[in-house]
Tab-separated table of C-alpha atoms and ligand atoms in Angstrom:
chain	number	residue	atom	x	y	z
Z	30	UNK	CA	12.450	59.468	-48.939
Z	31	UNK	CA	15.314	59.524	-46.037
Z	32	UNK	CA	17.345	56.565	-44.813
Z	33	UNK	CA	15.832	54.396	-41.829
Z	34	UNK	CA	16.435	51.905	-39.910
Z	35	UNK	CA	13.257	49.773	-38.909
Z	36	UNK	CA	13.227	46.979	-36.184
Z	37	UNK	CA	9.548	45.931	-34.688
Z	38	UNK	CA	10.228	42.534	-32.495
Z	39	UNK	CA	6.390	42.780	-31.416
Z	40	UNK	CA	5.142	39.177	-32.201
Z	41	UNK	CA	1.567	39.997	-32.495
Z	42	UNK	CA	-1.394	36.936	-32.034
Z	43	UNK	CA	-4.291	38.769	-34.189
Z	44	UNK	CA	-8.403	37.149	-34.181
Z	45	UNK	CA	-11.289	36.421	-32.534
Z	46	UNK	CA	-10.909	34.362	-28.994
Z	47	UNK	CA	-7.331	34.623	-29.211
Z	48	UNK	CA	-7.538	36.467	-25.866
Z	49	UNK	CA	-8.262	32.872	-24.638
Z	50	UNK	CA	-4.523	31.318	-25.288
Z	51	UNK	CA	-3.297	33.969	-22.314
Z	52	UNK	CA	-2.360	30.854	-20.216
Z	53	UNK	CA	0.003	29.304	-22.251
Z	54	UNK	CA	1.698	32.859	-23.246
Z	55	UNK	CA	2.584	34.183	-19.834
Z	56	UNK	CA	3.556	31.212	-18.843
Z	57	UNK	CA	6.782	31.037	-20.770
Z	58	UNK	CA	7.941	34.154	-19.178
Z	59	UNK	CA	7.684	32.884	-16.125
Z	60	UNK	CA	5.189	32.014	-12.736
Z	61	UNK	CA	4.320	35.604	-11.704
Z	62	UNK	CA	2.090	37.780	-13.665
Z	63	UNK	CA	0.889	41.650	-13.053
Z	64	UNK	CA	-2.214	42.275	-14.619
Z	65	UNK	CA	-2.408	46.253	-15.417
Z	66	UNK	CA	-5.960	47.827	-15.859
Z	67	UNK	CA	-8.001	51.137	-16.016
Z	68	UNK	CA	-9.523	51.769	-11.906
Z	69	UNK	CA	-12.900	52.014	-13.809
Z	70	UNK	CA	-12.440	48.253	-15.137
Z	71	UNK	CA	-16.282	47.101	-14.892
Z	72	UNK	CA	-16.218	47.166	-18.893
Z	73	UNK	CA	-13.995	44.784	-18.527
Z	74	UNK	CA	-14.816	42.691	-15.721
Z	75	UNK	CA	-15.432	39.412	-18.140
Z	76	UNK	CA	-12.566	39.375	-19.633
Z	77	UNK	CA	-10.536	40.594	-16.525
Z	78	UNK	CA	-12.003	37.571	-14.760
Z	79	UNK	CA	-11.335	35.179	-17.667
Z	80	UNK	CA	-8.072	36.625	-17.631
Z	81	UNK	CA	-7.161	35.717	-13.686
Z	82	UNK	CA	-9.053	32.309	-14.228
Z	83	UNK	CA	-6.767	30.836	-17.182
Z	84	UNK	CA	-3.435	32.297	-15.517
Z	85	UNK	CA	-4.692	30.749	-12.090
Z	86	UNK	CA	-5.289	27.315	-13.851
Z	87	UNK	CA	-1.736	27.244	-15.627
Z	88	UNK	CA	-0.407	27.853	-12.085
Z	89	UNK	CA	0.485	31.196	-12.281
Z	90	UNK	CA	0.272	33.634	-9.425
Z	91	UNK	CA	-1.756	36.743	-9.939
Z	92	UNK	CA	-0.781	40.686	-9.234
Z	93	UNK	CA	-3.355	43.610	-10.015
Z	94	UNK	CA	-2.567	46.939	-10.810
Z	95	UNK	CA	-6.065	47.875	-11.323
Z	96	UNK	CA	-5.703	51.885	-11.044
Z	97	UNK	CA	-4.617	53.220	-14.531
Z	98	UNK	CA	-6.806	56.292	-15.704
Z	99	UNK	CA	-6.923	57.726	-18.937
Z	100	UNK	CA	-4.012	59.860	-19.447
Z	101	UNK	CA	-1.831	57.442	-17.098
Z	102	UNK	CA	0.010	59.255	-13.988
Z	103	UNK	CA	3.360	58.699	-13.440
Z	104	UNK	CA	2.334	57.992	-9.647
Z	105	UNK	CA	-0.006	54.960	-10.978
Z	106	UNK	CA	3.001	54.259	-12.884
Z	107	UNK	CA	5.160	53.764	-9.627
Z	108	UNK	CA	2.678	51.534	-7.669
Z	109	UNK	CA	2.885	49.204	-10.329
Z	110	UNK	CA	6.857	49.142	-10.223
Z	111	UNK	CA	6.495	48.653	-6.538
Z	112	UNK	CA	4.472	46.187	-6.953
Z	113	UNK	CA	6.889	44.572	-9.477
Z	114	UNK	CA	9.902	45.060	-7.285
Z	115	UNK	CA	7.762	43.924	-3.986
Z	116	UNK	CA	6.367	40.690	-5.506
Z	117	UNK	CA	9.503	39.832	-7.693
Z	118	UNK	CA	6.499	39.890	-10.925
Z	119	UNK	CA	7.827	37.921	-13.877
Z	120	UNK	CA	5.870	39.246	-16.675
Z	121	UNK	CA	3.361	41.955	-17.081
Z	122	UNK	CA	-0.527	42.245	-18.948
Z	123	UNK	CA	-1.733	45.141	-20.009
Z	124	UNK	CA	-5.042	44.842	-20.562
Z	125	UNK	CA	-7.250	48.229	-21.896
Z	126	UNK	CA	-6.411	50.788	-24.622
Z	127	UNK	CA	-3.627	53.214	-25.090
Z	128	UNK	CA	-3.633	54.673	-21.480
Z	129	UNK	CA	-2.877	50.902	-19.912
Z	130	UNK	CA	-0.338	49.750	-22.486
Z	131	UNK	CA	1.646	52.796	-22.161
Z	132	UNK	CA	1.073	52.334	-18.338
Z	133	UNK	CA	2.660	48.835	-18.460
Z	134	UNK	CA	5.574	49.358	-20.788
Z	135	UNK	CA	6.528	52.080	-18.260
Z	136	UNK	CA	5.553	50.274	-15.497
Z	137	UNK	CA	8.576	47.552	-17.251
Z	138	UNK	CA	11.415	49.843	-17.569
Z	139	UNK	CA	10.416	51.572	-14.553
Z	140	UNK	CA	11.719	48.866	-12.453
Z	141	UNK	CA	14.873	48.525	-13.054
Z	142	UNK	CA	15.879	52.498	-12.731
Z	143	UNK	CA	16.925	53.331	-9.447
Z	144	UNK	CA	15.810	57.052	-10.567
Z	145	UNK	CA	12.129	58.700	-10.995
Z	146	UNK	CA	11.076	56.872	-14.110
Z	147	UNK	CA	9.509	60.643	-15.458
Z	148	UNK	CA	13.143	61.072	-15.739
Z	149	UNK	CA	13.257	58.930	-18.968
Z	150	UNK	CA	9.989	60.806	-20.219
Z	151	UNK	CA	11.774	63.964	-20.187
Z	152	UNK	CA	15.149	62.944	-21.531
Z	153	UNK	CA	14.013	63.768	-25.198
Z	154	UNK	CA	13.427	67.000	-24.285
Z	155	UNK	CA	16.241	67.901	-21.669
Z	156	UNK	CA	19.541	67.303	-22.494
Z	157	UNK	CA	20.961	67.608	-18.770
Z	158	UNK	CA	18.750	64.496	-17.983
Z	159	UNK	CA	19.778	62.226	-20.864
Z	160	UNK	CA	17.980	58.615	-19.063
Z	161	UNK	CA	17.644	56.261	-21.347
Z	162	UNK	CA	15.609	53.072	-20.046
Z	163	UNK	CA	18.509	49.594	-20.495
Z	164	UNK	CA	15.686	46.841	-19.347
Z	165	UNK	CA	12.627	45.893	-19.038
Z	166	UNK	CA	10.120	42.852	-17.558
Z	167	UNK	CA	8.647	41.212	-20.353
Z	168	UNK	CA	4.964	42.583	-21.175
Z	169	UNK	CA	1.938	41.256	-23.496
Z	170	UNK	CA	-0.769	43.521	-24.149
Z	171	UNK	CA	-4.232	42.643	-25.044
Z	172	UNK	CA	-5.576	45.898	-26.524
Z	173	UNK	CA	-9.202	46.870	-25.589
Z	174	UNK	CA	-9.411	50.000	-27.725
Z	175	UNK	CA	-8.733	50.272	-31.538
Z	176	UNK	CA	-6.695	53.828	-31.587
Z	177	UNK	CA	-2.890	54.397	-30.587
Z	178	UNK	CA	-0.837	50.901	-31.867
Z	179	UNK	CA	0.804	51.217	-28.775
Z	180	UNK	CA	0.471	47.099	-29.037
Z	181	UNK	CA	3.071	47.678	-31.821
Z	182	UNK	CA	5.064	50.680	-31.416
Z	183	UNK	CA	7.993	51.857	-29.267
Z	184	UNK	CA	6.514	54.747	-27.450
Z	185	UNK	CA	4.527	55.205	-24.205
Z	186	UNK	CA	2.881	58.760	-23.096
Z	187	UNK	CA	2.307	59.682	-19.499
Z	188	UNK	CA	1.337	62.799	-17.647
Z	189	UNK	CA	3.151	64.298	-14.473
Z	190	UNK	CA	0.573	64.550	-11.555
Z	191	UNK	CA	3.065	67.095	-9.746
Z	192	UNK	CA	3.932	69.047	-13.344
Z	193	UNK	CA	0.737	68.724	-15.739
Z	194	UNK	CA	3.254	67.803	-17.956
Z	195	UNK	CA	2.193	65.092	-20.481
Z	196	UNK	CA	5.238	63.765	-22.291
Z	197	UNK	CA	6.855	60.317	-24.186
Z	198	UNK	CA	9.144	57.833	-24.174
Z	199	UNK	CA	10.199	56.485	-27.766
Z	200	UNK	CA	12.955	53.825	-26.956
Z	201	UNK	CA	12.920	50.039	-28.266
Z	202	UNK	CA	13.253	48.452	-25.075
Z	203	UNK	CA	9.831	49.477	-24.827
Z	204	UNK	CA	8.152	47.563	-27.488
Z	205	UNK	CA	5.667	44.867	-26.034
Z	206	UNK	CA	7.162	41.742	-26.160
Z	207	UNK	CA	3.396	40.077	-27.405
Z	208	UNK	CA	0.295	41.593	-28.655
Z	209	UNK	CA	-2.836	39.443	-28.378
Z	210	UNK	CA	-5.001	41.363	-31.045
Z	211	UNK	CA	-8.234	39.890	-29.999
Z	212	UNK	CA	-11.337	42.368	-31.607
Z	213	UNK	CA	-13.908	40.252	-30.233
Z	214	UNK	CA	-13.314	42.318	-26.962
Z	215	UNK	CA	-13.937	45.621	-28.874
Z	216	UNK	CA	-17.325	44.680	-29.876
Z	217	UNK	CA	-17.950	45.992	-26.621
Z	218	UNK	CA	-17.253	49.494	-26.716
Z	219	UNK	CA	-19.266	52.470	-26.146
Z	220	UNK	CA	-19.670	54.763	-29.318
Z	221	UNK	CA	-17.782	57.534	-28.054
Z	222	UNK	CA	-14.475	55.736	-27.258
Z	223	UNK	CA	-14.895	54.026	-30.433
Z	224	UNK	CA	-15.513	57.472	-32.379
Z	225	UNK	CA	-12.231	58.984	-30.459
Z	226	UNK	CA	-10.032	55.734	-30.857
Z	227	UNK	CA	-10.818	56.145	-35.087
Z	228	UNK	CA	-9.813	59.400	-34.923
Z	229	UNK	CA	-6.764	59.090	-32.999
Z	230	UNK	CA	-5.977	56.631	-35.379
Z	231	UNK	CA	-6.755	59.172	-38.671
Z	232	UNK	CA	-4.345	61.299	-36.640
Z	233	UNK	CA	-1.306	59.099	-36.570
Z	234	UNK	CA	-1.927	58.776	-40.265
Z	235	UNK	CA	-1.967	62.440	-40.774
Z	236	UNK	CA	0.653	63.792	-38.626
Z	237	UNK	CA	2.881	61.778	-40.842
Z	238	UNK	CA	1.219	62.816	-44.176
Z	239	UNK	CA	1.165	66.582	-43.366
Z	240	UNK	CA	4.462	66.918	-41.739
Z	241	UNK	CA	6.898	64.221	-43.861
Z	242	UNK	CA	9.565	65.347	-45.980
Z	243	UNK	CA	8.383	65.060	-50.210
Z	244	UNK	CA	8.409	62.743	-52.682
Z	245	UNK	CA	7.237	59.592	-50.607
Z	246	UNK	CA	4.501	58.173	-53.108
Z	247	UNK	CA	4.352	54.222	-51.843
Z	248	UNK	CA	3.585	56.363	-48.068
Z	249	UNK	CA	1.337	58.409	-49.163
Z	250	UNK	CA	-0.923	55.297	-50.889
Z	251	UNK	CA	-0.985	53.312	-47.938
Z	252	UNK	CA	-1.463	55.863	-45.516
Z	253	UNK	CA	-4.173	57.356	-47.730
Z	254	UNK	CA	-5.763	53.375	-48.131
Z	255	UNK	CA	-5.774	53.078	-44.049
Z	256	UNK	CA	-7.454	56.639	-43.662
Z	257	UNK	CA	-10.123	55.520	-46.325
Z	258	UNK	CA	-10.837	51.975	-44.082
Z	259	UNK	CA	-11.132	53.633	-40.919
Z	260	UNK	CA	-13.454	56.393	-42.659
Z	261	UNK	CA	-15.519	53.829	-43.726
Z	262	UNK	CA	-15.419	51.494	-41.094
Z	263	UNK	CA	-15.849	53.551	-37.797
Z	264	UNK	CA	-19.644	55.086	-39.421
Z	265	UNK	CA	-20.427	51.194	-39.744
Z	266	UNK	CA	-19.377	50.361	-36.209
Z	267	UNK	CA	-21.412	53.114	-34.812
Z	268	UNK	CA	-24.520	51.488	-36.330
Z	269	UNK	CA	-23.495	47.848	-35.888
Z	270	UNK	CA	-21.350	47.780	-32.680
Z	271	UNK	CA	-21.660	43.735	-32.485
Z	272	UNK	CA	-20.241	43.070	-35.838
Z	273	UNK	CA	-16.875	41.368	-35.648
Z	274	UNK	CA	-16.271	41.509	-39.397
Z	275	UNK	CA	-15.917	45.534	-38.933
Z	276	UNK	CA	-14.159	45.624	-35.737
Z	277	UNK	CA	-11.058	43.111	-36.710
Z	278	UNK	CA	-10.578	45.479	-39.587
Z	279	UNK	CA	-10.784	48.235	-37.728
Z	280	UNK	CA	-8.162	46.849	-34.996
Z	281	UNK	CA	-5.912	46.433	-37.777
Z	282	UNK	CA	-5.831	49.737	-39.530
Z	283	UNK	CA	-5.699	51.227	-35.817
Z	284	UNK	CA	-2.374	48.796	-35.201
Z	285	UNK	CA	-0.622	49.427	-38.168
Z	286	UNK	CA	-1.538	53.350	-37.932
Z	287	UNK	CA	1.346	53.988	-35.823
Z	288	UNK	CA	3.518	50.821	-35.800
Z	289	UNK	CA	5.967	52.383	-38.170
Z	290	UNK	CA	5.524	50.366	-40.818
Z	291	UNK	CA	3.654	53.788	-42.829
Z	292	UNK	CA	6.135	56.141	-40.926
Z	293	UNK	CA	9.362	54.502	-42.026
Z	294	UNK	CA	10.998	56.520	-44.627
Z	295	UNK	CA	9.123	59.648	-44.720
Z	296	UNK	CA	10.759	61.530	-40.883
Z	297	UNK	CA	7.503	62.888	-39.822
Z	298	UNK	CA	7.112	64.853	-37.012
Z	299	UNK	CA	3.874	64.948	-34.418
Z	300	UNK	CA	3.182	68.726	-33.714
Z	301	UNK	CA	-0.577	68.407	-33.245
Z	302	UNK	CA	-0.328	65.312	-30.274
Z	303	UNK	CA	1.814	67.819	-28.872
Z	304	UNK	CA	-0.601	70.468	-28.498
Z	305	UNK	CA	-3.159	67.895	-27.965
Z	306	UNK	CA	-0.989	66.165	-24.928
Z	307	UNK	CA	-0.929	69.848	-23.086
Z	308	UNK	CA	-4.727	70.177	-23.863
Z	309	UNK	CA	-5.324	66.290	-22.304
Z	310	UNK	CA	-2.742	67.055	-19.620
Z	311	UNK	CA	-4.535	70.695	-18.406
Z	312	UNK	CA	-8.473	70.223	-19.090
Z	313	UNK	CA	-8.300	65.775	-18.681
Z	314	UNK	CA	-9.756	65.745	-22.275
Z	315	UNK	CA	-10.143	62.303	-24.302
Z	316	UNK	CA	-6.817	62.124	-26.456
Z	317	UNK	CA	-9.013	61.090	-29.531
Z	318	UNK	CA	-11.280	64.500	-29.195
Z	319	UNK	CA	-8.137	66.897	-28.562
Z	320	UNK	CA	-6.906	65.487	-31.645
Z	321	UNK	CA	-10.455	66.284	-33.524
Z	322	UNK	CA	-9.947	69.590	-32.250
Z	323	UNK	CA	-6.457	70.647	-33.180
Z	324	UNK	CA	-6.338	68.858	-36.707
Z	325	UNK	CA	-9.171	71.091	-38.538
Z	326	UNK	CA	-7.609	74.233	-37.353
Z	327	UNK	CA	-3.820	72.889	-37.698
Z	328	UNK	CA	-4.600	72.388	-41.312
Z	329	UNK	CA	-6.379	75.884	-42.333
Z	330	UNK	CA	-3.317	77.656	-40.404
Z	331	UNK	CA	-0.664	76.022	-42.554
Z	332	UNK	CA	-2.578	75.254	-45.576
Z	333	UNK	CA	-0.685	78.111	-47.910
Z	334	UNK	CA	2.679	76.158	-46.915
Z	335	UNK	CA	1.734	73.530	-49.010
Z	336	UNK	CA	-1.382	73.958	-50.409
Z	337	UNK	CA	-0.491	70.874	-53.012
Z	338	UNK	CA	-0.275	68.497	-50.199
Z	339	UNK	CA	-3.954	69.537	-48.637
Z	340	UNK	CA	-5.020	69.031	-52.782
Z	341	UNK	CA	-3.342	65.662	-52.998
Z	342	UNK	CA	-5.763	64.815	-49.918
Z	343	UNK	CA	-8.668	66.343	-51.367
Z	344	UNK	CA	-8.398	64.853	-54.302
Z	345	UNK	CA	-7.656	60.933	-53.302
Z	346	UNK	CA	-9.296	60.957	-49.832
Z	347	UNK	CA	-12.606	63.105	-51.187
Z	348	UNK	CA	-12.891	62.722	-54.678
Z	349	UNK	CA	-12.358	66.501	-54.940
Z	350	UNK	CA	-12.151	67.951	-58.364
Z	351	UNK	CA	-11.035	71.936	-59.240
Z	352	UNK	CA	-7.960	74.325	-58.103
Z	353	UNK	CA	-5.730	73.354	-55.469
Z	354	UNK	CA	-6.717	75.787	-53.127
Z	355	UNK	CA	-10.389	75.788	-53.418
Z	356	UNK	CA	-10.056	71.684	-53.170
Z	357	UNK	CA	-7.630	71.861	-50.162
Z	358	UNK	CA	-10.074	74.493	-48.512
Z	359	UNK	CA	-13.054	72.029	-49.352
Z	360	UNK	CA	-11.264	69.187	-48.243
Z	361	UNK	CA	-10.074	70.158	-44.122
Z	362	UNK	CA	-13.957	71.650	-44.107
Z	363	UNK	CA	-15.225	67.937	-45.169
Z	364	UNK	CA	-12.817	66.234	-42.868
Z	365	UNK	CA	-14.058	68.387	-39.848
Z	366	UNK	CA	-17.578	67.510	-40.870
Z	367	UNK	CA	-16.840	63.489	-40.758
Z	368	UNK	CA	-15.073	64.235	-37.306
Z	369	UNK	CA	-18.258	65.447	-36.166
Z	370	UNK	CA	-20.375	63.434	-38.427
Z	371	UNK	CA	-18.735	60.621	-35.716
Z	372	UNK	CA	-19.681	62.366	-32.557
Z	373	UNK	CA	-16.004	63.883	-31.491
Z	374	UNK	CA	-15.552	67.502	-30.455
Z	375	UNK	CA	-13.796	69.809	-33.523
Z	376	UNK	CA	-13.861	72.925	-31.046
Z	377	UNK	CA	-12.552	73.750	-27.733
Z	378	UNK	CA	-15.460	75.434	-26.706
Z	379	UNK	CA	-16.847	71.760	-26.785
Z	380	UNK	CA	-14.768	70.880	-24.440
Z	381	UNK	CA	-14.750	74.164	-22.000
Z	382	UNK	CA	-11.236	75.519	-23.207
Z	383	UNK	CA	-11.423	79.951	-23.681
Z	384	UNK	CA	-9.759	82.044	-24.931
Z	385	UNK	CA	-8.287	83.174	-21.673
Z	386	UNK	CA	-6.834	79.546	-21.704
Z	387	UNK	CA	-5.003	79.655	-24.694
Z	388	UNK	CA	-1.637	81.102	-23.358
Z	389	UNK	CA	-1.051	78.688	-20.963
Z	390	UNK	CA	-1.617	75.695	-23.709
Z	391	UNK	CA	1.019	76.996	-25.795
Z	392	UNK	CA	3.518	77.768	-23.011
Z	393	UNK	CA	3.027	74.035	-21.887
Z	394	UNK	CA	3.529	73.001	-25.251
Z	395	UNK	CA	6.599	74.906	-25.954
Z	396	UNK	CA	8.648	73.982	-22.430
Z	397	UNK	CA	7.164	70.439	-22.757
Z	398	UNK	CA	7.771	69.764	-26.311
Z	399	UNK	CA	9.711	72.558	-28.427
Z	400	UNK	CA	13.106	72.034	-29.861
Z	401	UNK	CA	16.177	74.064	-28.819
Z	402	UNK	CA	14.719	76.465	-31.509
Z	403	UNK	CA	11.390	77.129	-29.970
Z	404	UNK	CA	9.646	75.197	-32.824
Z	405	UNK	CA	7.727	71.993	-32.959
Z	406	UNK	CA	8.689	69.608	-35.615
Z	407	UNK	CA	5.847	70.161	-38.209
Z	408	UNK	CA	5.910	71.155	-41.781
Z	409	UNK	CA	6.271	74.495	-41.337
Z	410	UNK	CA	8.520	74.258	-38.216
Z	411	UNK	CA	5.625	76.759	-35.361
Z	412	UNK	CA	6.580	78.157	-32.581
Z	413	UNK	CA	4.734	80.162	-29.413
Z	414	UNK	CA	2.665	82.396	-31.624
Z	415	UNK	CA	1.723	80.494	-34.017
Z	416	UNK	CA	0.724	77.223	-31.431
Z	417	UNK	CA	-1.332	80.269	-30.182
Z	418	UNK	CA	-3.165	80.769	-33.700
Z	419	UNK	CA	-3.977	77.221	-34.054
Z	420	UNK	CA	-5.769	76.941	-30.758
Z	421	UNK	CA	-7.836	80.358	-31.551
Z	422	UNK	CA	-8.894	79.065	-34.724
Z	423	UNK	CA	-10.094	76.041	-32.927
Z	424	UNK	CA	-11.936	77.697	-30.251
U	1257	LIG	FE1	-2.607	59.501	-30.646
């Protein structure tokens, strides 16, 4: 285990109809609310409605931003700061999965920078434009989507339109001020954006299992108990969409996936949302399905590097019995089956990506994301070539 320092000021409102108090939340922060939303909202439109009808009846004067996409633009990004600027917008409410949240926290520190907010996206990974964000308007999320804890964690993602460059902001100015952790809303969900949000959620658990530094035992339980729920839960959900019992669990295990809580401790890295940004940022595909893509293969090319880890999975996660290597082997073939078993893409050919293609992935992923070295921080450290291998092996 390393040192850390750990600070979460989210104060998160979990349970069903909670969505409901929205009134008397925004309120404190002031007259003027934003609401932020996907431009395909009609999934939405009862509790967008609700929404604008409690805030209208505590007084409150109501902005829309209703033109976030999946993968979030940075030019959606900068209508909402004009709006904020325009309309002088007290607080702002995301309302939708990942792709909004991160949307609105940017959307926050986005208006008060004079500069291009992307600016502050690429700081982490060029030193000549070192923007941190120092402010932000207040923002309360109500999360639509079980998958990327963005309701709880410091970090928003957003793609380039000019660039096709998909890149992140980690800061803690950018924490949410208020989660409102409502599941009834997810009951609501197709099966495919429920299928990609669970394994988004798996991924968060495994970037940090596969690419941690050793010896972290109390980590590796309770990120090997939250993979087990969401295995078990998302087949459930699939078959009994309605059932509030499942989805409040699920919520949860999605939330604290990626909050830090599991992280802290252990310094893991994220090499395969790296890849999986470029593949999202080039081809538009669903962050949960690049994810089921590049895991599988990620695994089998860096197995041998520590083959006792992919056993220790095997073993706990799979009930796996017999040599480390045959067990780790078994285990990244079963875990590919239950991504599938779920009805998420494990190959790129699923998703129209060739082998022609794969160049121009890893070139993205090495000017986007690489360190000074060339390498992406993973356990082993890959570069070019071997971002390359990964993607043939998933094709
Ligand atoms: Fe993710």
């Amino acid at each position: 285990m390393v040192s850390f320092e750990y600070y979460n000021p989210v104060r998160v409102i979990f349970g069903c109809g909670e969505s409901s108090r929205i009134g008397e939340i925004a309120h404190d922060f002031g007259k003027k609310a934003l609401i932020v939303t996907y431009e395909q909202h009609a999934f939405l439109k009862h509790i967008l409605e609700r929404t604008e009808e409690i805030l209208l009846n505590k007084d409150m004067v109501v902005f829309n931003c209703f033109n976030i996409t999946a993968n979030p633009m940075i030019s959606q990004i900068n209508t909402g700061i004009e709006i904020c600027r325009q309309e002088n917008i007290d607080v702002i409410i995301g309302i939708g999965g990942g792709s909004v949240m991160d949307a609105s926290k940017a959307i926050g520190i986005g208006t008060f920078y004079s500069g291009d907010v992307w600016d502050m996206f690429m700081s982490r990974h060029d030193c000549i434009r070192d923007v941190k964000p120092q402010k932000s308007l207040p923002t309360i999320m109500i999360p639509t989507l079980p998958a990327t804890s963005s309701e709880m964690n410091n970090i928003a993602v957003a793609t380039n339109d000019s660039t096709c460059e998909k890149s992140y902001i980690c800061h803690n100015i950018v924490y949410p001020d208020i989660s409102i952790i409502d599941p009834e809303i997810t009951c609501l969900l197709p099966k495919y954006q429920s299928a990609c949000g669970a394994v988004d959620a798996i991924s968060h658990l495994l970037e940090a299992y596969f690419n941690c530094v050793p010896d972290t035992p109390l980590q590796d339980r309770l990120q090997e108990g939250t993979i087990l729920t969401i295995m078990e839960l998302i087949p459930k959900i699939l078959n009994d969409p309605y059932n509030k019992t499942l989805r409040a669990n699920m919520q949860w295990a999605s939330t604290i996936s990626w909050n830090g809580w599991l992280q802290a401790g252990i310094n893991p890295g994220s090499p395969m949302h790296q890849i999986g940004h470029v593949i999202s940022a080039r081809f538009g595909v669903t962050h949960g399905a690049t994810l089921g893509i590049i895991m599988p293969s990620f695994f089998r090319y860096v197995l041998n590097h520590r083959v006792e880890r992919f056993a220790q999975f095997g073993r706990r996660i799979f009930n796996l019995n017999g040599s480390d290597v045959d067990i780790a082997k078994k285990a990244i073939d079963m875990f590919e089956s239950f991504i599938a078993s779920v009805g998420v893409q494990t190959r790129l050919s699923q998703v129209g990506i060739i082998e022609s293609d794969i160049k121009a992935i890893a070139e993205d992923v090495e000017r986007v994301s690489c360190d000074e070295k060339g390498h992406l921080p993973s356990v082993p450290p890959v570069g070019k070539k071997d971002i390359e291998n990964i993607l043939r092996l998933a094709l």
